[in-house]
Amino acid sequence: MLMRFRVANHASLLEEQELSLVATDEHDDIAVTEASAAGVRVLPALAILGANASGKSNALRALVYMRRAVLESHARWLPDGGTSRVPFLLTAGGRAAPSAFAVDIVLDGVHFEYGFELDDRQVREEWLRSFPEGRPRRLFERSVADDGTSSYAYGPSFRGRRRLIEDVVRPNSLYLSAGAGNNHDILRRIHRWFHRGLKVALDANFGARIQETRRLWDKSEEYRDRLRGLLQFADLGITDLSITEEEWDDERVRQVRSAMRVLVPEIPEDEAFDVKPAPQIGFVHAAEGGPVTLDLHDESNGTRTWAGLLGPVVGALQDGSLLVVDELDARLHPHLAARLVALFQNREWNTGGAQLLFNTHDATLLAPHSEANLHRDQVYLATKDARTGATELTALVDFRVRDGVENLEKRYLAGRYGALPFFDEELLVGIGAKRGVDEAGQAARDEEAEREHA
């Protein structure tokens, strides 16, 4: 369960920004979870609104980058490949300063804080703390010198093969990643949260999300009923899913095995490993002559979007994990987007502490009548500093909004909270005037040409 996420110097986020899912108000109508280990109540959903290019997506992608660093830095990042970070590029200070990421999470009733700082080449600092009885307790701290040598400090409760982990961790990899890879109990638990407890829905991983739907479909009839129910609920004209597996002939299998040996030279020549195509997902429509199954690429963009969310949504609600969705409203009807949020907000549907973190342009989600039922402490606003171009994230509660009294949608669209695009009408006037001059000039030239022709 995520309580807070902090980031500094990633993409358009220059100064440290924080997203907090800690409830500041009492809520009896949404699925708030008691985090007794931290002495707080945690929200089931959090929305980020703002104008185009305000940094909404960057705030979510910062968390996605942190996840990727945890999961890949030890096993996949090349020793001399740096960190692939994306610092703030509009100032020299941003390009030179380290980037920082930190989360506060609750796992198995324990409050942990984990974070790290890194530059283009290597990790600079890394730490893990727990909070028994609300007081911080150091588990490990790491600092890396300019020459790549690391120094460590450990708390008395952090045991295990610490020396082995120190020996295998590289300057550009995380101690957490190396420790989890070497089966350290506490580090493996934190690593597992990033792997299984944090699901991501971006355009770039659409294929993986479709395969997640297929995996859940194969898991049990219970999952099939849930997936089928969400498809039918969306009123897409779809009654069922169809999973088919293509059969490859011997020659195709031989070609794929040969290609795999080129890509992975470590595979022994005499190893006849299994290869088969990924199952294909079809969508069953009710038709006059009987059910008709269409391929994914034959469906509308809205259907494809909803299909790509089925697996992550069902998985998150079942596992009690966090789902991060970039542009929730993209290609979805506002009512359907609101009902998706409601799946996480509703106590009857969300019984395991699942969370939804998303950005959107859809201000109707803030309306009093919306099924999303978002409260003031569930909304952040993204704005760009006019001078530096840096993103600032502001909690709606900072505006002293009265929860349940003010119409958040109406006031947001009226500009009471900012985070709206500014249109310079004079630019349009200038464009219109220039067009008028151009048209007048062309008319004069046409008239002159007609006289010469006559």
Short mmCIF file of N, CA, C and O in Angstrom, two decimals, residues 80-206:
data_model
loop_
_atom_site.label_atom_id
_atom_site.label_comp_id
_atom_site.label_asym_id
_atom_site.label_seq_id
_atom_site.Cartn_x
_atom_site.Cartn_y
_atom_site.Cartn_z
N ASP A 80 28.60 -0.26 -17.55
CA ASP A 80 29.02 1.09 -17.94
C ASP A 80 27.90 1.84 -18.65
O ASP A 80 28.15 2.83 -19.35
N GLY A 81 26.66 1.40 -18.44
CA GLY A 81 25.54 1.99 -19.17
C GLY A 81 24.86 3.14 -18.47
O GLY A 81 23.87 3.67 -18.99
N GLY A 82 25.34 3.55 -17.31
CA GLY A 82 24.72 4.65 -16.61
C GLY A 82 23.38 4.26 -16.01
O GLY A 82 23.10 3.08 -15.78
N THR A 83 22.54 5.25 -15.79
CA THR A 83 21.27 5.02 -15.10
C THR A 83 20.04 5.33 -15.95
O THR A 83 18.92 5.07 -15.51
N SER A 84 20.22 5.88 -17.13
CA SER A 84 19.11 6.21 -18.03
C SER A 84 18.08 7.13 -17.38
O SER A 84 16.91 7.11 -17.71
N ARG A 85 18.52 7.93 -16.44
CA ARG A 85 17.58 8.87 -15.81
C ARG A 85 17.24 10.00 -16.78
O ARG A 85 17.92 10.21 -17.79
N VAL A 86 16.18 10.74 -16.46
CA VAL A 86 15.74 11.86 -17.29
C VAL A 86 15.67 13.10 -16.40
O VAL A 86 14.63 13.40 -15.81
N PRO A 87 16.76 13.87 -16.28
CA PRO A 87 16.73 15.05 -15.40
C PRO A 87 16.02 16.22 -16.06
O PRO A 87 15.66 16.17 -17.25
N PHE A 88 15.81 17.26 -15.29
CA PHE A 88 15.24 18.50 -15.80
C PHE A 88 16.26 19.16 -16.73
O PHE A 88 17.38 19.44 -16.32
N LEU A 89 15.88 19.40 -17.98
CA LEU A 89 16.84 19.81 -19.00
C LEU A 89 16.81 21.30 -19.32
O LEU A 89 17.63 21.77 -20.11
N LEU A 90 15.92 22.06 -18.70
CA LEU A 90 15.79 23.46 -19.07
C LEU A 90 16.74 24.38 -18.32
O LEU A 90 16.81 25.57 -18.62
N THR A 91 17.48 23.84 -17.35
CA THR A 91 18.49 24.62 -16.64
C THR A 91 19.76 23.78 -16.49
O THR A 91 19.69 22.54 -16.41
N ALA A 92 20.89 24.45 -16.44
CA ALA A 92 22.15 23.73 -16.23
C ALA A 92 22.16 23.05 -14.87
O ALA A 92 22.70 21.95 -14.71
N GLY A 93 21.55 23.69 -13.87
CA GLY A 93 21.50 23.10 -12.55
C GLY A 93 20.73 21.80 -12.53
O GLY A 93 21.12 20.84 -11.85
N GLY A 94 19.64 21.72 -13.28
CA GLY A 94 18.87 20.49 -13.34
C GLY A 94 19.65 19.37 -14.01
O GLY A 94 19.62 18.22 -13.57
N ARG A 95 20.36 19.70 -15.07
CA ARG A 95 21.13 18.67 -15.77
C ARG A 95 22.25 18.12 -14.91
O ARG A 95 22.62 16.96 -15.02
N ALA A 96 22.79 18.94 -14.01
CA ALA A 96 23.93 18.51 -13.20
C ALA A 96 23.51 17.88 -11.87
O ALA A 96 24.22 17.02 -11.34
N ALA A 97 22.37 18.27 -11.33
CA ALA A 97 21.96 17.79 -10.00
C ALA A 97 21.48 16.35 -10.06
O ALA A 97 20.99 15.88 -11.10
N PRO A 98 21.59 15.61 -8.96
CA PRO A 98 21.06 14.25 -8.93
C PRO A 98 19.54 14.24 -8.93
O PRO A 98 18.89 15.24 -8.61
N SER A 99 18.98 13.12 -9.33
CA SER A 99 17.54 12.89 -9.25
C SER A 99 17.26 12.03 -8.03
O SER A 99 18.06 11.17 -7.67
N ALA A 100 16.11 12.26 -7.39
CA ALA A 100 15.79 11.55 -6.15
C ALA A 100 14.37 10.99 -6.22
O ALA A 100 13.46 11.63 -6.76
N PHE A 101 14.19 9.79 -5.64
CA PHE A 101 12.90 9.11 -5.63
C PHE A 101 12.74 8.43 -4.27
O PHE A 101 13.69 7.84 -3.75
N ALA A 102 11.54 8.48 -3.71
CA ALA A 102 11.30 7.84 -2.41
C ALA A 102 9.83 7.48 -2.28
O ALA A 102 8.96 8.21 -2.79
N VAL A 103 9.55 6.37 -1.63
CA VAL A 103 8.18 5.95 -1.35
C VAL A 103 8.04 5.61 0.13
O VAL A 103 8.99 5.14 0.76
N ASP A 104 6.85 5.87 0.65
CA ASP A 104 6.44 5.35 1.95
C ASP A 104 5.36 4.31 1.68
O ASP A 104 4.32 4.63 1.08
N ILE A 105 5.60 3.07 2.09
CA ILE A 105 4.66 1.99 1.82
C ILE A 105 4.41 1.20 3.10
O ILE A 105 5.19 1.27 4.05
N VAL A 106 3.30 0.48 3.12
CA VAL A 106 2.98 -0.41 4.23
C VAL A 106 2.94 -1.83 3.68
O VAL A 106 2.17 -2.13 2.76
N LEU A 107 3.76 -2.70 4.24
CA LEU A 107 3.82 -4.10 3.84
C LEU A 107 3.66 -4.98 5.06
O LEU A 107 4.43 -4.83 6.03
N ASP A 108 2.68 -5.86 5.01
CA ASP A 108 2.47 -6.81 6.11
C ASP A 108 2.41 -6.10 7.47
O ASP A 108 2.96 -6.56 8.46
N GLY A 109 1.74 -4.94 7.47
CA GLY A 109 1.57 -4.21 8.71
C GLY A 109 2.76 -3.41 9.17
O GLY A 109 2.76 -2.87 10.28
N VAL A 110 3.81 -3.28 8.31
CA VAL A 110 5.02 -2.53 8.67
C VAL A 110 5.16 -1.34 7.72
O VAL A 110 5.02 -1.48 6.51
N HIS A 111 5.46 -0.17 8.29
CA HIS A 111 5.68 1.04 7.51
C HIS A 111 7.16 1.12 7.12
O HIS A 111 8.04 1.13 7.99
N PHE A 112 7.43 1.19 5.81
CA PHE A 112 8.79 1.32 5.30
C PHE A 112 8.91 2.62 4.49
O PHE A 112 7.96 3.04 3.82
N GLU A 113 10.10 3.20 4.53
CA GLU A 113 10.46 4.27 3.61
C GLU A 113 11.69 3.82 2.84
O GLU A 113 12.72 3.45 3.44
N TYR A 114 11.59 3.82 1.52
CA TYR A 114 12.73 3.44 0.68
C TYR A 114 12.95 4.53 -0.37
O TYR A 114 12.00 5.08 -0.93
N GLY A 115 14.22 4.85 -0.62
CA GLY A 115 14.52 5.86 -1.62
C GLY A 115 15.96 5.81 -2.08
O GLY A 115 16.80 5.09 -1.52
N PHE A 116 16.25 6.58 -3.12
CA PHE A 116 17.62 6.66 -3.65
C PHE A 116 17.79 7.95 -4.44
O PHE A 116 16.83 8.56 -4.90
N GLU A 117 19.05 8.36 -4.57
CA GLU A 117 19.45 9.46 -5.44
C GLU A 117 20.46 8.93 -6.44
O GLU A 117 21.29 8.07 -6.10
N LEU A 118 20.41 9.45 -7.66
CA LEU A 118 21.38 9.02 -8.68
C LEU A 118 21.61 10.14 -9.67
O LEU A 118 20.80 11.05 -9.82
N ASP A 119 22.75 10.04 -10.35
CA ASP A 119 23.05 10.97 -11.43
C ASP A 119 23.11 10.18 -12.73
O ASP A 119 22.63 9.04 -12.79
N ASP A 120 23.72 10.74 -13.76
CA ASP A 120 23.75 10.05 -15.05
C ASP A 120 24.54 8.75 -15.01
O ASP A 120 24.23 7.80 -15.72
N ARG A 121 25.57 8.70 -14.14
CA ARG A 121 26.48 7.56 -14.15
C ARG A 121 26.15 6.51 -13.11
O ARG A 121 26.29 5.32 -13.36
N GLN A 122 25.73 6.94 -11.90
CA GLN A 122 25.67 5.98 -10.80
C GLN A 122 24.70 6.43 -9.72
O GLN A 122 24.25 7.57 -9.69
N VAL A 123 24.42 5.50 -8.84
CA VAL A 123 23.65 5.80 -7.63
C VAL A 123 24.53 6.62 -6.70
O VAL A 123 25.72 6.32 -6.52
N ARG A 124 23.96 7.65 -6.09
CA ARG A 124 24.72 8.47 -5.13
C ARG A 124 24.36 8.12 -3.69
O ARG A 124 25.24 8.05 -2.83
N GLU A 125 23.09 7.89 -3.42
CA GLU A 125 22.65 7.53 -2.07
C GLU A 125 21.48 6.56 -2.19
O GLU A 125 20.74 6.56 -3.18
N GLU A 126 21.31 5.75 -1.14
CA GLU A 126 20.20 4.80 -1.09
C GLU A 126 19.92 4.48 0.37
O GLU A 126 20.85 4.38 1.17
N TRP A 127 18.65 4.31 0.70
CA TRP A 127 18.32 4.07 2.11
C TRP A 127 17.02 3.29 2.25
O TRP A 127 16.17 3.31 1.36
N LEU A 128 16.91 2.59 3.36
CA LEU A 128 15.69 1.88 3.72
C LEU A 128 15.49 2.03 5.22
O LEU A 128 16.40 1.75 6.00
N ARG A 129 14.30 2.49 5.60
CA ARG A 129 13.98 2.68 7.01
C ARG A 129 12.63 2.03 7.31
O ARG A 129 11.76 1.94 6.43
N SER A 130 12.45 1.59 8.52
CA SER A 130 11.15 1.15 9.01
C SER A 130 10.74 2.07 10.16
O SER A 130 11.56 2.83 10.68
N PHE A 131 9.47 1.99 10.55
CA PHE A 131 8.94 2.91 11.56
C PHE A 131 8.16 2.16 12.63
O PHE A 131 6.93 2.28 12.71
N PRO A 132 8.83 1.35 13.43
CA PRO A 132 8.12 0.71 14.53
C PRO A 132 7.68 1.75 15.56
O PRO A 132 8.46 2.63 15.94
N GLU A 133 6.44 1.68 15.94
CA GLU A 133 5.87 2.60 16.92
C GLU A 133 6.00 4.06 16.47
O GLU A 133 6.12 4.97 17.28
N GLY A 134 6.03 4.28 15.14
CA GLY A 134 6.04 5.62 14.60
C GLY A 134 7.39 6.31 14.58
O GLY A 134 7.49 7.45 14.13
N ARG A 135 8.43 5.64 15.06
CA ARG A 135 9.77 6.25 15.08
C ARG A 135 10.65 5.62 14.01
O ARG A 135 10.65 4.39 13.83
N PRO A 136 11.45 6.42 13.28
CA PRO A 136 12.29 5.85 12.21
C PRO A 136 13.40 4.97 12.77
O PRO A 136 14.02 5.29 13.77
N ARG A 137 13.61 3.85 12.06
CA ARG A 137 14.70 2.94 12.43
C ARG A 137 15.48 2.61 11.16
O ARG A 137 14.91 2.14 10.18
N ARG A 138 16.77 2.85 11.18
CA ARG A 138 17.60 2.59 10.01
C ARG A 138 17.74 1.09 9.78
O ARG A 138 18.06 0.33 10.69
N LEU A 139 17.50 0.68 8.53
CA LEU A 139 17.80 -0.69 8.13
C LEU A 139 19.13 -0.70 7.38
O LEU A 139 20.04 -1.43 7.73
N PHE A 140 19.23 0.11 6.32
CA PHE A 140 20.55 0.29 5.70
C PHE A 140 20.61 1.68 5.08
O PHE A 140 19.60 2.26 4.69
N GLU A 141 21.82 2.21 4.99
CA GLU A 141 22.10 3.44 4.27
C GLU A 141 23.36 3.23 3.44
O GLU A 141 24.31 2.61 3.91
N ARG A 142 23.34 3.75 2.25
CA ARG A 142 24.47 3.58 1.32
C ARG A 142 24.80 4.93 0.71
O ARG A 142 23.91 5.69 0.34
N SER A 143 26.07 5.22 0.60
CA SER A 143 26.53 6.41 -0.11
C SER A 143 27.64 5.99 -1.06
O SER A 143 28.44 5.10 -0.74
N VAL A 144 27.70 6.62 -2.23
CA VAL A 144 28.66 6.24 -3.27
C VAL A 144 29.53 7.45 -3.60
O VAL A 144 29.02 8.54 -3.89
N ALA A 145 30.84 7.25 -3.54
CA ALA A 145 31.78 8.31 -3.84
C ALA A 145 31.92 8.49 -5.35
O ALA A 145 31.43 7.67 -6.15
N ASP A 146 32.61 9.57 -5.76
CA ASP A 146 32.78 9.85 -7.18
C ASP A 146 33.52 8.73 -7.91
O ASP A 146 33.31 8.52 -9.11
N ASP A 147 34.40 8.00 -7.19
CA ASP A 147 35.14 6.92 -7.84
C ASP A 147 34.36 5.61 -7.88
O ASP A 147 34.88 4.58 -8.30
N GLY A 148 33.10 5.62 -7.43
CA GLY A 148 32.27 4.43 -7.50
C GLY A 148 32.31 3.54 -6.27
O GLY A 148 31.58 2.55 -6.22
N THR A 149 33.11 3.86 -5.28
CA THR A 149 33.17 3.03 -4.07
C THR A 149 32.02 3.39 -3.15
O THR A 149 31.68 4.55 -2.96
N SER A 150 31.41 2.36 -2.58
CA SER A 150 30.25 2.54 -1.72
C SER A 150 30.61 2.33 -0.27
O SER A 150 31.47 1.50 0.07
N SER A 151 29.96 3.08 0.60
CA SER A 151 30.08 2.86 2.05
C SER A 151 28.68 2.61 2.59
O SER A 151 27.69 3.15 2.08
N TYR A 152 28.61 1.76 3.64
CA TYR A 152 27.32 1.30 4.15
C TYR A 152 27.24 1.49 5.66
O TYR A 152 28.25 1.42 6.37
N ALA A 153 26.01 1.71 6.11
CA ALA A 153 25.71 1.71 7.53
C ALA A 153 24.44 0.90 7.72
O ALA A 153 23.48 1.05 6.95
N TYR A 154 24.43 0.03 8.74
CA TYR A 154 23.31 -0.87 8.95
C TYR A 154 22.73 -0.69 10.35
O TYR A 154 23.45 -0.39 11.31
N GLY A 155 21.42 -0.90 10.43
CA GLY A 155 20.78 -0.94 11.73
C GLY A 155 20.91 -2.32 12.34
O GLY A 155 21.15 -3.31 11.64
N PRO A 156 20.71 -2.45 13.66
CA PRO A 156 20.90 -3.74 14.32
C PRO A 156 19.91 -4.81 13.89
O PRO A 156 20.21 -6.01 14.00
N SER A 157 18.75 -4.42 13.37
CA SER A 157 17.75 -5.42 12.97
C SER A 157 17.92 -5.87 11.53
O SER A 157 17.21 -6.79 11.07
N PHE A 158 18.87 -5.26 10.79
CA PHE A 158 19.07 -5.63 9.39
C PHE A 158 20.17 -6.69 9.31
O PHE A 158 21.37 -6.37 9.35
N ARG A 159 19.77 -7.93 9.23
CA ARG A 159 20.74 -9.03 9.20
C ARG A 159 20.69 -9.71 7.84
O ARG A 159 19.91 -9.35 6.98
N GLY A 160 21.54 -10.70 7.67
CA GLY A 160 21.60 -11.41 6.41
C GLY A 160 22.98 -11.30 5.80
O GLY A 160 23.94 -10.83 6.43
N ARG A 161 23.08 -11.71 4.53
CA ARG A 161 24.37 -11.77 3.84
C ARG A 161 24.73 -10.39 3.28
O ARG A 161 24.79 -10.16 2.08
N ARG A 162 25.01 -9.47 4.17
CA ARG A 162 25.28 -8.10 3.77
C ARG A 162 26.56 -7.98 2.97
O ARG A 162 26.62 -7.24 1.98
N ARG A 163 27.60 -8.68 3.38
CA ARG A 163 28.89 -8.61 2.67
C ARG A 163 28.76 -9.14 1.26
O ARG A 163 29.33 -8.57 0.31
N LEU A 164 28.00 -10.21 1.07
CA LEU A 164 27.81 -10.75 -0.27
C LEU A 164 27.11 -9.75 -1.18
O LEU A 164 27.51 -9.55 -2.33
N ILE A 165 26.11 -9.07 -0.64
CA ILE A 165 25.39 -8.07 -1.45
C ILE A 165 26.32 -6.92 -1.80
O ILE A 165 26.33 -6.44 -2.94
N GLU A 166 27.12 -6.47 -0.84
CA GLU A 166 28.07 -5.39 -1.12
C GLU A 166 29.02 -5.77 -2.25
O GLU A 166 29.41 -4.93 -3.07
N ASP A 167 29.43 -7.04 -2.30
CA ASP A 167 30.41 -7.48 -3.29
C ASP A 167 29.83 -7.51 -4.71
O ASP A 167 30.57 -7.35 -5.69
N VAL A 168 28.51 -7.71 -4.82
CA VAL A 168 27.94 -7.86 -6.17
C VAL A 168 27.27 -6.59 -6.68
O VAL A 168 27.01 -6.48 -7.89
N VAL A 169 26.95 -5.65 -5.79
CA VAL A 169 26.28 -4.44 -6.26
C VAL A 169 27.26 -3.55 -7.01
O VAL A 169 28.43 -3.42 -6.63
N ARG A 170 26.80 -2.96 -8.12
CA ARG A 170 27.63 -2.08 -8.93
C ARG A 170 27.31 -0.63 -8.61
O ARG A 170 26.25 -0.32 -8.05
N PRO A 171 28.18 0.30 -9.01
CA PRO A 171 27.88 1.72 -8.75
C PRO A 171 26.57 2.17 -9.37
O PRO A 171 25.90 3.04 -8.82
N ASN A 172 26.18 1.60 -10.53
CA ASN A 172 24.95 2.05 -11.18
C ASN A 172 23.77 1.10 -10.93
O ASN A 172 22.78 1.14 -11.66
N SER A 173 23.89 0.24 -9.92
CA SER A 173 22.75 -0.61 -9.57
C SER A 173 22.37 -0.37 -8.11
O SER A 173 23.17 0.15 -7.32
N LEU A 174 21.16 -0.73 -7.78
CA LEU A 174 20.63 -0.50 -6.44
C LEU A 174 20.95 -1.66 -5.51
O LEU A 174 20.87 -2.83 -5.91
N TYR A 175 21.28 -1.33 -4.29
CA TYR A 175 21.53 -2.34 -3.26
C TYR A 175 20.27 -3.18 -3.05
O TYR A 175 20.35 -4.40 -2.86
N LEU A 176 19.11 -2.54 -3.10
CA LEU A 176 17.86 -3.28 -2.95
C LEU A 176 17.73 -4.35 -4.03
O LEU A 176 17.34 -5.49 -3.75
N SER A 177 18.05 -4.00 -5.27
CA SER A 177 17.93 -4.95 -6.38
C SER A 177 18.89 -6.11 -6.22
O SER A 177 18.52 -7.27 -6.42
N ALA A 178 20.14 -5.79 -5.87
CA ALA A 178 21.13 -6.85 -5.68
C ALA A 178 20.76 -7.75 -4.51
O ALA A 178 20.90 -8.97 -4.56
N GLY A 179 20.26 -7.15 -3.42
CA GLY A 179 19.89 -7.94 -2.25
C GLY A 179 18.71 -8.84 -2.51
O GLY A 179 18.68 -10.00 -2.07
N ALA A 180 17.71 -8.33 -3.24
CA ALA A 180 16.56 -9.17 -3.56
C ALA A 180 16.98 -10.32 -4.47
O ALA A 180 16.49 -11.45 -4.32
N GLY A 181 17.91 -10.04 -5.40
CA GLY A 181 18.40 -11.10 -6.27
C GLY A 181 19.18 -12.16 -5.53
O GLY A 181 19.32 -13.30 -6.02
N ASN A 182 19.67 -11.82 -4.35
CA ASN A 182 20.39 -12.79 -3.52
C ASN A 182 19.54 -13.25 -2.34
O ASN A 182 20.07 -13.72 -1.34
N ASN A 183 18.22 -13.09 -2.49
CA ASN A 183 17.25 -13.71 -1.59
C ASN A 183 17.29 -13.16 -0.17
O ASN A 183 16.96 -13.87 0.79
N HIS A 184 17.65 -11.87 -0.01
CA HIS A 184 17.58 -11.27 1.31
C HIS A 184 16.11 -11.05 1.65
O HIS A 184 15.36 -10.45 0.88
N ASP A 185 15.68 -11.48 2.82
CA ASP A 185 14.26 -11.53 3.15
C ASP A 185 13.60 -10.15 3.09
O ASP A 185 12.61 -9.95 2.38
N ILE A 186 14.11 -9.18 3.83
CA ILE A 186 13.48 -7.86 3.86
C ILE A 186 13.54 -7.19 2.49
O ILE A 186 12.54 -6.64 2.01
N LEU A 187 14.69 -7.25 1.84
CA LEU A 187 14.84 -6.60 0.54
C LEU A 187 13.95 -7.28 -0.50
O LEU A 187 13.42 -6.61 -1.40
N ARG A 188 13.79 -8.58 -0.40
CA ARG A 188 12.92 -9.29 -1.34
C ARG A 188 11.46 -8.86 -1.19
O ARG A 188 10.73 -8.76 -2.16
N ARG A 189 11.05 -8.56 0.05
CA ARG A 189 9.68 -8.11 0.28
C ARG A 189 9.44 -6.73 -0.35
O ARG A 189 8.40 -6.48 -0.95
N ILE A 190 10.41 -5.82 -0.19
CA ILE A 190 10.27 -4.49 -0.80
C ILE A 190 10.28 -4.62 -2.33
O ILE A 190 9.46 -4.00 -3.02
N HIS A 191 11.18 -5.43 -2.83
CA HIS A 191 11.29 -5.67 -4.27
C HIS A 191 9.98 -6.25 -4.81
O HIS A 191 9.52 -5.86 -5.90
N ARG A 192 9.36 -7.16 -4.08
CA ARG A 192 8.12 -7.78 -4.52
C ARG A 192 7.00 -6.75 -4.65
O ARG A 192 6.15 -6.85 -5.53
N TRP A 193 7.01 -5.74 -3.75
CA TRP A 193 5.98 -4.71 -3.88
C TRP A 193 6.12 -3.96 -5.20
O TRP A 193 5.12 -3.71 -5.89
N PHE A 194 7.34 -3.61 -5.58
CA PHE A 194 7.54 -2.92 -6.85
C PHE A 194 7.17 -3.82 -8.04
O PHE A 194 6.71 -3.33 -9.07
N HIS A 195 7.37 -5.13 -7.87
CA HIS A 195 7.11 -6.06 -8.97
C HIS A 195 5.63 -6.40 -9.09
O HIS A 195 5.04 -6.31 -10.17
N ARG A 196 5.01 -6.79 -7.97
CA ARG A 196 3.63 -7.27 -8.00
C ARG A 196 2.63 -6.29 -7.41
O ARG A 196 1.45 -6.33 -7.76
N GLY A 197 3.09 -5.46 -6.50
CA GLY A 197 2.18 -4.54 -5.84
C GLY A 197 2.01 -3.23 -6.56
O GLY A 197 1.20 -2.39 -6.14
N LEU A 198 2.75 -3.03 -7.65
CA LEU A 198 2.68 -1.79 -8.43
C LEU A 198 2.49 -2.15 -9.89
O LEU A 198 3.41 -2.63 -10.55
N LYS A 199 1.28 -1.97 -10.39
CA LYS A 199 0.95 -2.26 -11.78
C LYS A 199 0.86 -0.96 -12.56
O LYS A 199 0.46 0.08 -12.01
N VAL A 200 1.21 -1.01 -13.83
CA VAL A 200 1.32 0.20 -14.64
C VAL A 200 0.53 0.04 -15.93
O VAL A 200 0.60 -1.02 -16.58
N ALA A 201 -0.22 1.07 -16.30
CA ALA A 201 -0.95 1.08 -17.57
C ALA A 201 -0.54 2.33 -18.36
O ALA A 201 -1.05 3.43 -18.11
N LEU A 202 0.41 2.16 -19.27
CA LEU A 202 0.85 3.21 -20.18
C LEU A 202 0.61 2.72 -21.61
O LEU A 202 0.45 1.51 -21.85
N ASP A 203 0.60 3.64 -22.56
CA ASP A 203 0.47 3.23 -23.96
C ASP A 203 1.57 2.25 -24.35
O ASP A 203 1.34 1.31 -25.12
N ALA A 204 2.76 2.44 -23.80
CA ALA A 204 3.91 1.63 -24.19
C ALA A 204 3.79 0.18 -23.78
O ALA A 204 4.45 -0.69 -24.37
N ASN A 205 3.00 -0.15 -22.75
CA ASN A 205 2.93 -1.55 -22.31
C ASN A 205 1.55 -2.15 -22.59
O ASN A 205 1.10 -3.06 -21.88
N PHE A 206 0.89 -1.67 -23.64
CA PHE A 206 -0.43 -2.19 -23.98
C PHE A 206 -0.40 -3.69 -24.24
O PHE A 206 -1.26 -4.44 -23.76
#
